[in-house]
């Protein structure tokens, strides 16, 4: 009888019961009918235990860091930087929109924040540059789904917690898929640019900008440290790939390599500097400080200096320092509303995660995954076909339900089935996360479509049609990720976060 | 009569939730500070890693959630699929809303009972492993914090959501039987959106 909680839950959800109550009502009522009143108390305790978690704390912190960055005026700097790099291409501002989303993804784990922050800046600019409003809104919505794929990612923190996976492994696994979505969208823009004669844009929006001495020095130092770090990473990556790292490790310490790479980085920067204009240099320098956030988060986790939760708190502190002392764009009186908005947004997610942990207990008690697995295996025993079918299912679910709640509900049910079929848990997490994230931009219920509509003033139906070519690209990427596990698994394997 | 109850509930909810929101953002700010202290003490030479920041931050996170989630609920911030209700005629939609609120009330009544047992029961009497009130600094005795002060966060949350649910049910009844009646309106939600 207990197995009926799943259909009951789905019906309640479809008629509009909030997911939080559905997650508790459906299993609760069936436990009661089954005479298992004692387990209802367990349900309540698991809501509490589900919320009482240190790793989960990263969720409000990353939300807060993203909100601080956004309000601190970092978005404008990122857009100017993207435009300096890609504005001169045909369909320039559309490329700028996508690149800004990729960069913004490293600061915030939310597609909605991405759409509202970048949309309010870029949609009017694209319209002035000759793009139709529906195209501008569509590309903003389509590229914003990169936000929760590239780390830090709210939905990956939730998945990792609910399913007992490593947050760091999921973060690292999301990097290549996120970049692939971005590159895929850029290819589509290039094709559309030829067809619709999309315009180029100026690389520099505002000439003659200046930089304070302090920020100039910070950018000078950070840029060289970043490039040197990248070179050290490449050095280790190359040796890891050819399998001789173990032999090289005892002889050369990473810090010595870093020390050697610093002058190399300086020479590279000086070589590039000669080829670019003063304005271009200033725009790039202004983006250096904001773009340290993803480096601090991933660098700290990779080196093992701090946990993802601590990394998220450091990201908040860094965002505060940047907004108050470098950009000087924020006042103390702005803080309460920013903190309140982050607390408000994260509290609903934390309650949902708590309810999901309680729900998961009943999922295990009911043996629903085993029965569902039998039904799914009855369709086919070929994992490739099953992965195709599950992608279709996830895509449909994503059309109607937000990515976070969908992961909370489906993760505990589908995860164990596919892991038993031999799909790596991290690989399956990425398939689910990317698929459900793309669902945020699919009609009829895609959340970012509504946000793009409110930012642009264009109807949701019109944006829904204009977004179709970009959705096609994202579907292709989903299937590439599904059938080529190396796309998501290579970086976590190389860094030792996945065996 | 109904309008009077609604006005009283509205006034109580608005006041308590406003205080709750203020405490919640302060809790979030302190959470960040506590975690930064944890990292600082771990890496600065000659300082020992502190035992309490992790539990203190969890304590604050639980209370942040408990204090502000009812506001999110009142402002319609809980995720739901509203395609079916939106597709229905207004009157049927209002009836469906009352039914759904009734189901939520049922969940919340059970949650309040279980929450009370959880908080005030045997388990709540245990001491926290690392949190203490340093009363010895003021000449008293060092006191460990009981777990019930952490458990209480979820109890407070469900109690407030239950009270809000009653307010929402009365509002839905008005929407069904007398749609033109002017109801008290909490403009804090609108103000927060405008602040963006």
GROMACS .gro file of C-alpha atoms in nm, chain A residues 12-21 24-25 40-41 44-45 47-48 51-54 56-57 60-61 64 71 304-306 310 313-314 316-317 336-337 339-344 346-348 350-352 400-402 405 444-445, chain B residues 21 25 28-29 31-32 35-36 38-39 42-43 54 57-58 61-62 64-65 68-69 71-73 75 77-85 96 100 103-104 106-108 110-111 114-115 118 150-151 153-155 157 161 192 195-196:
model
  112
   12UNK     CA    1  -0.149   1.661  -0.521
   13UNK     CA    2   0.136   1.839  -0.697
   14UNK     CA    3  -0.057   1.867  -1.022
   15UNK     CA    4  -0.360   2.024  -0.853
   16UNK     CA    5  -0.139   2.293  -0.700
   17UNK     CA    6  -0.041   2.182  -0.348
   18UNK     CA    7   0.296   2.343  -0.262
   19UNK     CA    8   0.576   2.089  -0.304
   20UNK     CA    9   0.677   2.121   0.065
   21UNK     CA   10   0.335   2.007   0.187
   24UNK     CA   11   0.497   1.544   0.372
   25UNK     CA   12   0.126   1.489   0.317
   40UNK     CA   13   0.512   0.985   1.099
   41UNK     CA   14   0.713   1.119   1.393
   44UNK     CA   15   0.901   1.526   1.122
   45UNK     CA   16   1.239   1.452   1.277
   47UNK     CA   17   1.268   1.735   0.816
   48UNK     CA   18   1.465   1.884   1.105
   51UNK     CA   19   1.791   2.103   0.747
   52UNK     CA   20   2.046   2.070   1.026
   53UNK     CA   21   2.344   2.032   0.798
   54UNK     CA   22   2.678   2.209   0.765
   56UNK     CA   23   2.382   2.278   0.316
   57UNK     CA   24   2.493   2.612   0.459
   60UNK     CA   25   2.243   3.066   0.158
   61UNK     CA   26   2.606   3.179   0.138
   64UNK     CA   27   2.424   3.595  -0.068
   71UNK     CA   28   2.404   4.478  -0.635
  304UNK     CA   29   4.193   2.142   0.014
  305UNK     CA   30   4.228   2.468   0.207
  306UNK     CA   31   3.858   2.485   0.283
  310UNK     CA   32   3.375   2.761   0.398
  313UNK     CA   33   3.154   3.213   0.323
  314UNK     CA   34   3.490   3.330   0.183
  316UNK     CA   35   3.067   3.636   0.062
  317UNK     CA   36   3.357   3.808   0.239
  336UNK     CA   37   1.988   4.446   0.535
  337UNK     CA   38   1.776   4.415   0.220
  339UNK     CA   39   2.076   3.972   0.352
  340UNK     CA   40   1.698   3.951   0.388
  341UNK     CA   41   1.647   3.860   0.022
  342UNK     CA   42   1.909   3.585   0.044
  343UNK     CA   43   1.764   3.454   0.371
  344UNK     CA   44   1.414   3.455   0.223
  346UNK     CA   45   1.731   3.012   0.087
  347UNK     CA   46   1.480   2.942   0.367
  348UNK     CA   47   1.223   2.798   0.125
  350UNK     CA   48   1.619   2.462   0.304
  351UNK     CA   49   1.268   2.364   0.415
  352UNK     CA   50   1.222   2.180   0.086
  400UNK     CA   51   0.657   2.220  -1.538
  401UNK     CA   52   0.871   2.216  -1.225
  402UNK     CA   53   1.163   2.423  -1.102
  405UNK     CA   54   1.231   2.079  -0.633
  444UNK     CA   55   0.516   2.661  -2.072
  445UNK     CA   56   0.640   2.694  -1.710
  520UNK     CA   57   1.268   3.877   0.912
  524UNK     CA   58   1.898   3.858   0.824
  527UNK     CA   59   2.262   3.514   0.825
  528UNK     CA   60   2.517   3.790   0.877
  530UNK     CA   61   2.660   3.289   1.021
  531UNK     CA   62   2.905   3.432   0.769
  534UNK     CA   63   3.242   3.056   0.949
  535UNK     CA   64   3.509   3.314   0.870
  537UNK     CA   65   3.642   2.918   1.197
  538UNK     CA   66   3.868   2.945   0.890
  541UNK     CA   67   4.233   2.713   1.176
  542UNK     CA   68   4.502   2.874   0.963
  553UNK     CA   69   3.019   2.481   1.306
  556UNK     CA   70   2.642   2.838   1.240
  557UNK     CA   71   2.397   2.546   1.213
  560UNK     CA   72   2.086   2.865   0.997
  561UNK     CA   73   1.801   2.670   1.156
  563UNK     CA   74   1.716   3.191   1.008
  564UNK     CA   75   1.499   2.939   0.825
  567UNK     CA   76   1.184   3.386   0.771
  568UNK     CA   77   1.026   3.086   0.595
  570UNK     CA   78   0.714   3.519   0.551
  571UNK     CA   79   0.803   3.340   0.227
  572UNK     CA   80   0.497   3.118   0.272
  574UNK     CA   81   0.398   3.591   0.022
  576UNK     CA   82   0.712   3.194  -0.215
  577UNK     CA   83   0.658   2.818  -0.176
  578UNK     CA   84   0.703   2.633  -0.505
  579UNK     CA   85   0.380   2.492  -0.650
  580UNK     CA   86   0.253   2.402  -0.996
  581UNK     CA   87  -0.036   2.640  -1.051
  582UNK     CA   88  -0.130   2.544  -1.409
  583UNK     CA   89  -0.445   2.355  -1.309
  584UNK     CA   90  -0.578   2.619  -1.065
  595UNK     CA   91  -0.967   2.418  -0.481
  599UNK     CA   92  -0.538   2.271  -0.067
  602UNK     CA   93  -0.458   1.976   0.340
  603UNK     CA   94  -0.170   2.207   0.435
  605UNK     CA   95  -0.366   1.909   0.836
  606UNK     CA   96   0.007   1.868   0.774
  607UNK     CA   97   0.084   2.168   0.994
  609UNK     CA   98   0.038   1.718   1.293
  610UNK     CA   99   0.373   1.896   1.254
  613UNK     CA  100   0.519   1.632   1.667
  614UNK     CA  101   0.730   1.946   1.691
  617UNK     CA  102   1.040   1.675   1.963
  649UNK     CA  103   1.775   2.433   1.826
  650UNK     CA  104   1.471   2.208   1.781
  652UNK     CA  105   1.335   2.672   1.531
  653UNK     CA  106   1.127   2.426   1.327
  654UNK     CA  107   0.849   2.428   1.588
  656UNK     CA  108   0.825   2.781   1.186
  660UNK     CA  109   0.281   2.873   0.918
  691UNK     CA  110   1.103   4.404  -0.110
  694UNK     CA  111   1.402   4.735  -0.349
  695UNK     CA  112   1.561   4.533  -0.630
   0.00000   0.00000   0.00000
